Short mmCIF file of C-alpha atoms in Angstrom, two decimals:
data_model
loop_
_atom_site.label_atom_id
_atom_site.label_comp_id
_atom_site.label_asym_id
_atom_site.label_seq_id
_atom_site.Cartn_x
_atom_site.Cartn_y
_atom_site.Cartn_z
CA MET A 6 65.28 -7.39 5.42
CA THR A 7 63.58 -7.03 8.67
CA SER A 8 61.30 -9.43 10.25
CA ILE A 9 58.25 -7.42 9.72
CA ASP A 10 59.06 -6.51 5.86
CA SER A 11 59.66 -10.27 5.56
CA LEU A 12 56.07 -11.01 6.94
CA LYS A 13 54.59 -8.55 4.76
CA SER A 14 56.10 -10.25 1.98
CA LEU A 15 54.83 -13.51 2.94
CA ILE A 16 51.46 -12.22 3.43
CA ASP A 17 51.15 -10.52 0.15
CA ALA A 18 52.24 -13.88 -1.49
CA SER A 19 49.95 -15.74 0.43
CA THR A 20 46.34 -15.02 -0.90
CA SER A 21 45.41 -18.68 -0.42
CA PRO A 22 46.76 -21.63 1.22
CA TYR A 23 48.30 -22.99 -2.07
CA HIS A 24 49.96 -19.73 -2.71
CA CYS A 25 51.32 -19.81 0.81
CA ILE A 26 52.94 -23.20 0.02
CA GLN A 27 54.16 -22.01 -3.31
CA GLU A 28 55.96 -18.86 -1.41
CA ALA A 29 57.27 -21.29 1.33
CA SER A 30 58.37 -23.63 -1.71
CA ARG A 31 60.40 -20.84 -3.43
CA ARG A 32 62.13 -19.36 -0.26
CA LEU A 33 63.23 -22.86 0.74
CA SER A 34 64.60 -23.69 -2.75
CA GLN A 35 66.34 -20.13 -2.50
CA ALA A 36 67.77 -21.24 0.75
CA GLY A 37 69.18 -24.41 -0.77
CA PHE A 38 66.72 -27.03 0.16
CA GLU A 39 65.99 -29.63 -2.24
CA ARG A 40 62.40 -30.53 -3.43
CA LEU A 41 61.24 -34.11 -2.63
CA GLU A 42 57.92 -35.75 -4.01
CA LEU A 43 55.59 -37.22 -1.81
CA SER A 44 55.03 -40.79 -3.65
CA LYS A 45 58.54 -41.15 -5.16
CA PRO A 46 61.77 -42.63 -3.56
CA TRP A 47 63.94 -40.17 -1.53
CA ALA A 48 67.65 -40.27 -1.02
CA ILE A 49 68.41 -38.24 1.95
CA THR A 50 71.88 -37.35 2.87
CA PRO A 51 73.22 -36.35 6.19
CA GLY A 52 73.81 -32.53 6.11
CA GLY A 53 71.15 -32.13 3.63
CA ALA A 54 67.98 -29.73 3.41
CA TYR A 55 64.85 -31.07 1.57
CA PHE A 56 60.98 -29.91 1.71
CA VAL A 57 58.06 -32.16 0.66
CA PRO A 58 54.84 -30.39 -0.72
CA ALA A 59 51.77 -32.26 0.07
CA TYR A 60 48.38 -32.01 -1.53
CA ASP A 61 49.02 -28.40 -2.69
CA SER A 62 48.54 -26.65 0.69
CA THR A 63 50.61 -28.31 3.03
CA LEU A 64 54.30 -28.91 3.21
CA LEU A 65 56.99 -30.32 5.54
CA ALA A 66 60.66 -29.35 5.16
CA PHE A 67 63.71 -30.67 7.09
CA THR A 68 67.54 -30.55 7.79
CA VAL A 69 69.54 -33.41 8.96
CA ASP A 70 72.51 -33.17 11.04
CA LYS A 71 75.95 -34.21 9.68
CA ASP A 72 76.81 -36.36 12.27
CA ALA A 73 73.47 -38.16 11.66
CA LYS A 74 75.22 -40.98 10.11
CA LYS A 75 73.73 -43.80 8.30
CA PRO A 76 74.14 -46.79 10.17
CA SER A 77 75.86 -48.52 7.51
CA ASP A 78 78.45 -45.87 7.64
CA VAL A 79 79.40 -46.78 11.31
CA LYS A 80 81.26 -49.50 12.82
CA SER A 81 78.73 -50.53 15.26
CA PRO A 82 75.42 -49.72 13.79
CA ALA A 83 73.58 -51.40 16.69
CA SER A 84 74.91 -48.99 19.02
CA HIS A 85 74.43 -46.26 16.74
CA THR A 86 72.26 -43.48 18.12
CA ALA A 87 69.22 -42.38 15.73
CA PRO A 88 68.50 -38.72 15.46
CA VAL A 89 65.77 -36.88 17.19
CA ILE A 90 63.12 -34.92 15.87
CA ARG A 91 62.76 -31.16 16.90
CA MET A 92 59.59 -29.76 15.07
CA ALA A 93 57.76 -26.47 14.66
CA ALA A 94 54.44 -26.34 13.20
CA ALA A 95 52.09 -23.67 11.97
CA HIS A 96 48.85 -23.42 9.72
CA THR A 97 48.30 -22.03 6.29
CA ASP A 98 44.82 -21.45 6.05
CA TRP A 99 42.66 -18.58 7.81
CA PRO A 100 38.89 -17.71 8.19
CA CYS A 101 37.21 -16.53 4.88
CA LEU A 102 34.66 -17.12 2.22
CA LYS A 103 34.86 -19.81 -0.20
CA LEU A 104 33.15 -20.13 -3.25
CA LYS A 105 30.64 -22.85 -4.32
CA PRO A 106 30.27 -25.02 -7.12
CA SER A 107 28.19 -22.95 -9.79
CA PRO A 108 28.36 -19.93 -7.68
CA GLU A 109 26.58 -17.44 -10.22
CA VAL A 110 23.58 -15.98 -8.42
CA SER A 111 21.42 -13.56 -10.76
CA GLY A 112 18.37 -11.40 -9.89
CA HIS A 113 17.49 -7.70 -9.62
CA GLY A 114 19.97 -6.64 -12.15
CA TYR A 115 22.79 -8.06 -10.45
CA GLY A 116 25.41 -10.55 -10.59
CA LYS A 117 26.34 -12.15 -7.30
CA LEU A 118 28.54 -15.17 -6.07
CA ASN A 119 27.42 -17.91 -4.09
CA VAL A 120 29.88 -18.52 -1.16
CA GLU A 121 30.00 -20.66 2.13
CA VAL A 122 31.87 -19.60 5.21
CA TYR A 123 35.26 -21.15 5.94
CA GLY A 124 36.25 -21.33 9.70
CA SER A 125 35.04 -18.76 11.90
CA PRO A 126 35.71 -15.23 10.65
CA ILE A 127 33.82 -12.11 11.79
CA LEU A 128 31.65 -11.54 9.02
CA SER A 129 30.87 -8.20 9.64
CA THR A 130 34.30 -7.33 8.76
CA TRP A 131 34.13 -8.45 5.31
CA LEU A 132 31.38 -5.98 4.40
CA ASP A 133 32.31 -3.08 2.33
CA ARG A 134 35.85 -4.09 1.45
CA PRO A 135 37.59 -4.81 -1.90
CA LEU A 136 37.67 -8.59 -2.30
CA ALA A 137 39.63 -10.68 -4.88
CA ALA A 138 39.84 -14.55 -5.36
CA ALA A 139 42.83 -16.88 -5.21
CA GLY A 140 42.88 -20.55 -5.01
CA LYS A 141 43.64 -23.64 -7.40
CA VAL A 142 41.81 -24.85 -10.88
CA CYS A 143 41.77 -28.04 -12.20
CA VAL A 144 41.58 -28.36 -15.65
CA ALA A 145 41.14 -31.60 -17.93
CA SER A 146 44.03 -33.33 -19.37
CA GLU A 147 44.71 -36.49 -21.38
CA ASP A 148 44.94 -38.72 -18.32
CA PRO A 149 41.46 -38.44 -16.03
CA PHE A 150 43.44 -39.62 -12.85
CA HIS A 151 45.90 -36.81 -13.50
CA PRO A 152 44.12 -33.55 -14.38
CA GLU A 153 46.47 -30.33 -14.63
CA THR A 154 46.26 -28.16 -11.56
CA ARG A 155 46.57 -24.18 -12.13
CA LEU A 156 46.88 -21.60 -9.45
CA LEU A 157 44.79 -18.78 -9.64
CA CYS A 158 45.33 -15.13 -7.93
CA CYS A 159 43.18 -12.30 -8.95
CA THR A 160 45.26 -9.35 -7.96
CA LYS A 161 42.91 -6.64 -8.81
CA PRO A 162 39.99 -5.98 -6.71
CA LEU A 163 36.82 -7.71 -8.41
CA PHE A 164 34.27 -8.14 -5.49
CA THR A 165 32.24 -6.20 -2.73
CA ILE A 166 29.59 -7.18 -0.08
CA PRO A 167 27.52 -3.97 0.39
CA ASN A 168 26.21 -2.99 3.89
CA LEU A 169 22.47 -2.46 4.14
CA ALA A 170 22.01 1.31 4.55
CA ILE A 171 21.37 2.56 7.93
CA HIS A 172 17.93 3.98 6.63
CA MET A 173 16.83 0.68 5.75
CA ASN A 174 18.40 -1.12 8.95
CA ARG A 175 17.86 1.36 11.62
CA ASP A 176 19.16 -0.99 14.49
CA VAL A 177 22.35 -1.66 12.61
CA ASN A 178 24.34 0.14 15.39
CA LYS A 179 22.80 -1.94 18.08
CA GLY A 180 24.24 -5.19 16.61
CA VAL A 181 23.16 -7.28 13.50
CA GLU A 182 23.24 -10.89 12.90
CA LEU A 183 24.18 -11.61 9.31
CA ASN A 184 22.89 -14.66 7.96
CA PRO A 185 25.86 -16.33 5.81
CA GLN A 186 23.37 -17.47 2.88
CA VAL A 187 21.56 -14.12 2.49
CA ASP A 188 24.07 -11.20 3.85
CA MET A 189 27.57 -12.53 2.26
CA LEU A 190 27.11 -13.08 -0.98
CA PRO A 191 29.31 -10.81 -3.00
CA LEU A 192 28.41 -8.36 -5.72
CA ALA A 193 30.26 -9.41 -8.84
CA ALA A 194 28.79 -7.55 -11.67
CA VAL A 195 25.81 -5.48 -12.66
CA LEU A 196 24.12 -7.70 -15.34
CA THR A 197 24.32 -6.64 -19.24
CA GLU A 198 23.53 -8.68 -22.29
CA HIS A 199 26.98 -9.25 -22.84
CA LEU A 200 27.26 -11.36 -19.38
CA ASN A 201 26.09 -14.93 -19.53
CA ARG A 202 24.06 -14.83 -16.52
CA ASP A 203 24.25 -18.91 -15.69
CA ARG A 204 28.43 -18.83 -16.09
CA TYR A 205 29.55 -15.40 -15.77
CA PHE A 206 32.19 -16.35 -13.32
CA LEU A 207 33.02 -19.47 -15.13
CA ASP A 208 33.50 -17.50 -18.18
CA PHE A 209 35.73 -15.07 -16.02
CA LEU A 210 37.78 -17.89 -14.78
CA ALA A 211 38.35 -19.41 -18.12
CA GLY A 212 39.57 -15.96 -19.57
CA GLU A 213 41.97 -15.85 -16.44
CA LEU A 214 43.59 -18.94 -17.34
CA SER A 215 43.28 -18.71 -21.03
CA VAL A 216 41.35 -22.13 -21.24
CA GLU A 217 38.08 -23.15 -22.48
CA SER A 218 35.30 -23.12 -19.80
CA GLU A 219 34.34 -26.48 -20.52
CA ALA A 220 37.81 -27.64 -19.89
CA ILE A 221 37.40 -26.59 -16.09
CA LEU A 222 36.58 -29.55 -14.08
CA ASP A 223 36.67 -28.15 -10.58
CA TYR A 224 37.80 -25.36 -8.55
CA GLU A 225 38.93 -24.42 -4.75
CA ILE A 226 38.80 -20.55 -4.64
CA TYR A 227 38.98 -18.59 -1.45
CA LEU A 228 37.77 -14.53 -1.43
CA TYR A 229 40.43 -12.44 0.29
CA THR A 230 40.70 -8.81 1.04
CA ARG A 231 42.68 -6.93 -1.48
CA GLU A 232 44.44 -4.90 0.78
CA GLU A 233 48.02 -4.28 1.97
CA GLY A 234 49.42 -4.62 5.54
CA CYS A 235 50.80 -1.20 7.06
CA LEU A 236 52.41 0.14 9.72
CA LEU A 237 50.22 2.39 12.13
CA GLY A 238 50.62 3.88 15.96
CA LEU A 239 52.48 7.19 16.75
CA LYS A 240 56.01 5.49 16.82
CA GLU A 241 54.84 2.96 13.93
CA GLU A 242 55.12 0.06 16.39
CA LEU A 243 51.73 -1.59 15.26
CA TYR A 244 51.43 -3.58 12.37
CA SER A 245 47.68 -3.91 10.74
CA SER A 246 47.31 -6.58 8.05
CA PRO A 247 44.87 -9.66 6.81
CA ARG A 248 45.92 -12.88 7.52
CA LEU A 249 48.10 -12.30 10.42
CA ASP A 250 46.58 -15.46 11.92
CA ASN A 251 48.60 -17.73 11.34
CA LEU A 252 51.06 -16.47 8.52
CA THR A 253 53.07 -14.96 11.40
CA SER A 254 54.00 -18.48 12.50
CA VAL A 255 54.44 -19.67 9.15
CA GLU A 256 56.86 -16.97 8.76
CA ALA A 257 58.54 -17.62 12.06
CA CYS A 258 58.90 -21.67 11.00
CA LEU A 259 60.62 -20.43 7.71
CA ALA A 260 62.87 -17.88 9.24
CA GLY A 261 64.08 -20.36 11.84
CA LEU A 262 64.91 -23.41 9.75
CA ILE A 263 66.46 -21.34 6.95
CA ALA A 264 68.47 -19.40 9.35
CA GLY A 265 69.91 -22.51 10.81
CA HIS A 266 70.65 -24.14 7.55
CA LYS A 267 72.31 -21.12 6.24
CA SER A 268 74.50 -20.53 9.34
CA SER A 269 75.57 -24.00 9.99
CA GLY A 270 75.10 -26.10 6.97
CA SER A 271 72.89 -28.18 9.50
CA SER A 272 75.76 -29.23 11.67
CA GLY A 273 74.09 -27.74 14.77
CA ASN A 274 76.74 -25.16 15.57
CA GLY A 275 75.89 -21.59 16.10
CA LEU A 276 73.24 -19.17 14.84
CA PRO A 277 73.40 -16.26 12.18
CA LEU A 278 73.79 -12.75 13.65
CA THR A 279 70.59 -10.92 12.28
CA GLU A 280 68.54 -8.09 13.44
CA GLU A 281 66.85 -10.29 16.23
CA GLY A 282 70.57 -10.50 17.77
CA SER A 283 72.51 -13.81 18.19
CA CYS A 284 70.89 -16.73 20.15
CA LYS A 285 73.27 -18.22 22.66
CA GLY A 286 74.14 -21.61 23.17
CA GLY A 287 74.63 -25.26 22.36
CA LYS A 288 72.03 -28.19 22.62
CA GLN A 289 69.09 -26.73 25.03
CA ASP A 290 67.78 -30.44 25.92
CA GLY A 291 71.38 -31.82 26.77
CA SER A 292 71.02 -34.34 24.21
CA ALA A 293 73.92 -35.98 22.60
CA SER A 294 71.87 -37.26 19.81
CA PRO A 295 72.04 -35.73 16.26
CA ILE A 296 69.04 -33.85 15.17
CA ILE A 297 66.66 -33.62 12.42
CA ARG A 298 64.87 -30.24 12.30
CA VAL A 299 61.37 -30.19 10.89
CA ILE A 300 58.75 -27.65 10.08
CA ALA A 301 55.32 -29.02 9.32
CA LEU A 302 52.99 -26.13 7.46
CA TYR A 303 49.40 -27.68 7.71
CA ASP A 304 46.26 -26.78 5.86
CA ASN A 305 42.72 -26.69 7.43
CA GLU A 306 43.21 -26.04 10.97
CA GLU A 307 40.66 -23.43 11.04
CA VAL A 308 38.01 -26.31 10.12
CA GLY A 309 39.16 -28.95 12.82
CA SER A 310 42.52 -30.28 10.98
CA ARG A 311 40.65 -33.59 10.16
CA THR A 312 41.87 -34.01 6.47
CA LYS A 313 44.72 -35.84 4.57
CA GLN A 314 46.62 -32.46 4.56
CA GLY A 315 45.62 -31.52 8.15
CA ALA A 316 47.45 -32.22 11.58
CA ALA A 317 44.80 -34.91 12.43
CA SER A 318 46.33 -37.01 9.87
CA ASN A 319 48.92 -39.81 9.73
CA LEU A 320 50.64 -37.40 7.07
CA THR A 321 53.49 -36.27 9.19
CA GLU A 322 54.38 -39.71 10.87
CA ARG A 323 54.71 -41.30 7.22
CA ILE A 324 56.81 -38.75 5.62
CA LEU A 325 59.00 -38.64 9.07
CA GLU A 326 59.36 -42.44 8.76
CA LYS A 327 59.91 -42.24 5.32
CA LEU A 328 62.71 -40.03 6.27
CA TYR A 329 64.31 -42.42 8.52
CA LEU A 330 64.07 -45.25 6.35
CA SER A 331 65.81 -43.27 3.53
CA LEU A 332 68.74 -42.57 5.96
CA GLY A 333 68.88 -46.46 6.70
CA TYR A 334 67.22 -46.47 10.07
CA ASP A 335 64.68 -49.10 11.18
CA ARG A 336 60.96 -48.42 12.43
CA SER A 337 62.12 -49.08 15.89
CA GLN A 338 64.74 -46.18 15.57
CA PHE A 339 62.42 -43.85 14.08
CA LEU A 340 60.33 -44.54 16.71
CA ASP A 341 62.97 -43.69 19.31
CA GLY A 342 63.60 -40.56 17.37
CA LEU A 343 60.09 -39.61 17.30
CA LEU A 344 59.23 -40.26 21.27
CA GLY A 345 62.43 -38.46 22.13
CA GLY A 346 61.38 -35.11 20.12
CA PHE A 347 60.05 -32.34 20.53
CA LEU A 348 56.97 -29.92 19.05
CA LEU A 349 56.64 -26.28 19.25
CA SER A 350 53.27 -25.60 17.70
CA LEU A 351 52.69 -22.08 16.83
CA ASP A 352 49.53 -20.15 16.49
CA VAL A 353 48.37 -16.53 17.72
CA ALA A 354 47.13 -15.63 21.21
CA GLN A 355 44.69 -13.23 22.60
CA ALA A 356 45.86 -10.04 23.52
CA ILE A 357 43.98 -7.98 26.16
CA HIS A 358 41.54 -5.43 24.40
CA PRO A 359 41.86 -1.82 25.19
CA ASN A 360 38.27 -1.41 25.54
CA HIS A 361 37.30 -4.98 26.77
CA PRO A 362 39.82 -5.80 29.40
CA GLU A 363 37.14 -7.72 31.34
CA LYS A 364 37.56 -10.33 28.85
CA CYS A 365 40.82 -11.59 29.79
CA ASP A 366 41.65 -13.53 32.94
CA ILE A 367 42.27 -11.25 36.04
CA LYS A 368 46.07 -11.94 36.08
CA ASN A 369 47.10 -13.56 32.67
CA GLN A 370 46.88 -10.40 30.61
CA ILE A 371 48.87 -9.97 27.33
CA PRO A 372 49.28 -6.63 25.68
CA LEU A 373 50.49 -6.14 22.31
CA GLY A 374 54.47 -5.92 22.46
CA SER A 375 54.78 -8.62 24.98
CA GLY A 376 57.01 -10.95 22.80
CA VAL A 377 56.23 -14.66 22.78
CA VAL A 378 53.06 -16.06 24.32
CA LEU A 379 53.38 -19.51 26.25
CA LYS A 380 49.64 -20.66 26.32
CA LEU A 381 48.22 -23.16 28.71
CA SER A 382 44.85 -24.67 29.47
CA ALA A 383 43.74 -27.24 31.85
CA SER A 384 41.42 -28.41 28.88
CA GLN A 385 44.65 -29.12 26.86
CA ALA A 386 42.81 -27.14 23.95
CA TYR A 387 46.65 -26.03 24.15
CA ALA A 388 49.42 -28.81 24.45
CA THR A 389 51.41 -27.41 27.07
CA ASP A 390 52.34 -29.00 30.68
CA ALA A 391 54.84 -27.74 33.17
CA SER A 392 57.87 -29.86 31.86
CA CYS A 393 57.65 -28.91 28.12
CA VAL A 394 56.46 -25.39 28.77
CA SER A 395 59.85 -25.15 31.04
CA VAL A 396 61.84 -25.83 28.20
CA ILE A 397 60.61 -22.99 25.98
CA GLU A 398 60.85 -20.81 28.82
CA GLY A 399 64.58 -21.78 29.36
CA LEU A 400 65.14 -20.86 25.64
CA CYS A 401 63.53 -17.68 26.17
CA ARG A 402 65.39 -17.12 29.29
CA ALA A 403 69.05 -18.01 27.71
CA ASN A 404 68.30 -15.95 24.69
CA GLN A 405 66.76 -12.94 26.12
CA ILE A 406 63.72 -13.58 24.47
CA PRO A 407 60.53 -11.56 25.62
CA PHE A 408 57.44 -13.99 27.09
CA ARG A 409 54.42 -13.98 28.70
CA LYS A 410 52.12 -17.08 29.90
CA PHE A 411 48.69 -16.70 28.88
CA SER A 412 45.59 -18.72 30.11
CA ASN A 413 41.70 -17.79 29.26
CA ARG A 414 39.04 -16.67 31.94
CA SER A 415 37.74 -19.62 33.85
CA ASP A 416 34.39 -18.85 32.67
CA MET A 417 34.89 -18.29 28.91
CA ARG A 418 35.83 -20.73 26.23
CA GLY A 419 39.10 -19.84 24.25
CA GLY A 420 40.15 -20.96 21.10
CA SER A 421 42.29 -24.05 20.06
CA THR A 422 45.23 -24.89 17.63
CA LEU A 423 46.80 -28.00 16.31
CA GLY A 424 49.44 -28.52 18.99
CA SER A 425 47.25 -31.05 21.13
CA ILE A 426 46.29 -32.63 17.79
CA SER A 427 49.71 -33.15 16.36
CA SER A 428 51.12 -34.13 19.92
CA ALA A 429 48.38 -36.55 20.38
CA PHE A 430 49.07 -38.18 16.59
CA LEU A 431 52.57 -38.50 17.28
CA ASN A 432 52.78 -38.82 20.87
CA MET A 433 55.74 -36.18 21.11
CA PRO A 434 56.16 -33.70 23.84
CA ALA A 435 54.77 -30.38 22.79
CA VAL A 436 54.08 -26.75 23.66
CA ASP A 437 51.46 -24.14 22.20
CA ALA A 438 53.42 -20.30 21.46
CA GLY A 439 52.37 -17.45 19.35
CA ILE A 440 52.29 -13.60 19.08
CA PRO A 441 49.36 -11.83 20.74
CA LEU A 442 46.81 -10.24 18.41
CA LEU A 443 43.80 -7.87 18.45
CA ALA A 444 41.04 -8.57 16.01
CA MET A 445 41.54 -12.23 15.63
CA HIS A 446 39.53 -13.90 12.96
CA SER A 447 38.60 -10.27 11.62
CA SER A 448 39.32 -9.67 7.73
CA ARG A 449 42.31 -7.16 9.13
CA GLU A 450 44.18 -8.35 12.33
CA LEU A 451 46.51 -6.42 14.50
CA MET A 452 49.98 -7.14 15.79
CA HIS A 453 53.17 -5.38 17.59
CA ARG A 454 56.14 -5.24 15.15
CA GLU A 455 58.38 -6.18 17.90
CA ASP A 456 56.43 -9.67 18.82
CA GLN A 457 57.50 -11.00 15.15
CA LYS A 458 61.14 -10.48 15.87
CA ALA A 459 60.81 -12.10 19.38
CA LEU A 460 58.97 -15.22 17.45
CA ASN A 461 61.80 -15.64 15.21
CA MET A 462 64.09 -15.52 17.80
CA LEU A 463 62.52 -18.18 19.57
CA THR A 464 62.43 -20.55 16.45
CA ALA A 465 66.03 -19.77 15.80
CA ALA A 466 66.86 -20.70 19.20
CA PHE A 467 64.63 -23.93 19.22
CA PHE A 468 66.38 -25.15 15.98
CA GLN A 469 69.72 -24.61 17.40
CA GLY A 470 71.38 -28.19 18.58
#
């Protein structure tokens, strides 16, 4: 399977952050990773591979070098070197529309859905598209502290948000501001006597889950565009799809960690020969320490990451400390491994727009097809400094991975991502990188197919010890 085929498969399965984690868990299990529960004891073995889902929409996975021996298994535990952490991170959410409680809005013969904006989507791109719903639903159980959680994915088109006809809005082509509470309510039905005007969506939800509507306690349901990705361009070099931000990075994290585990059994020797080619070389940081390779797939980056399942929490540090303690190391040795580690934060970058090149920096302009983008910002919106970016640039050079460096125009505020947040919480050196996109935060975005290949090559090289 090519890198773009694998990305398409991930995007098709990831209709919500919960389904993204479900698909990631499936791929990891299929590759031989063992599932661990967040709040239960762990038995970690050197050479093993594990994943830990957290709160339904976040996941950490890791492999442990075979030579990361437990202190109790060596002759001189006091002098035994603890493994260092090498981590790649991405986010599982994207800008979209999310259903509110009691979403039914009836009037003028129509049934609509009351939604709110999640993140910062380009609202106009959601108009006149077939929309479906996906997320999780909590259903009552015998134990109130443990309701049953069901994942919901409606695969057929259900809703749409119709544009106002140009005859009623003559200035529409001059640019119209859309009001999220007025203009963005999806049309769900034409009301008839067979629909309960106060609960037609709840009744639909109950039918989809085969439960009584009274059993539904709460839900987190997002709307998504019911459209598949496709290749385009005269040589099919471009790929157009929903949710490229940031499932391109999730794909690279999974591909890099799984490839390294399959090829070397987590021993840190060699990489597989794939369509991306073979990655050269040995331990890139000169460290003789064993390595724990980690991927972190976080939710809620698009709304600031400040949640229990987001990058701006203590979740990662606590999972990693639990990992070290399970291996028999103490907290001081864990901190050695953490502070001696390295974080590769992956998120998309802004490509130069063919019709608006003036929006880019006068020198640092990135067209689609440039490969990996290393993102730099004086404001530290991207967690990159010269020492850290040199490590990733060295990896790219050693493995013939195409790359470019990116910086925003000095008079325009750019985006941000989880790199600086995670780096600050973990006190770990970090670099922000990704692939270039056009139409970022649109309901449908655009990339170059070769850029995914380059990003997968980078994560493979990064995880090679």
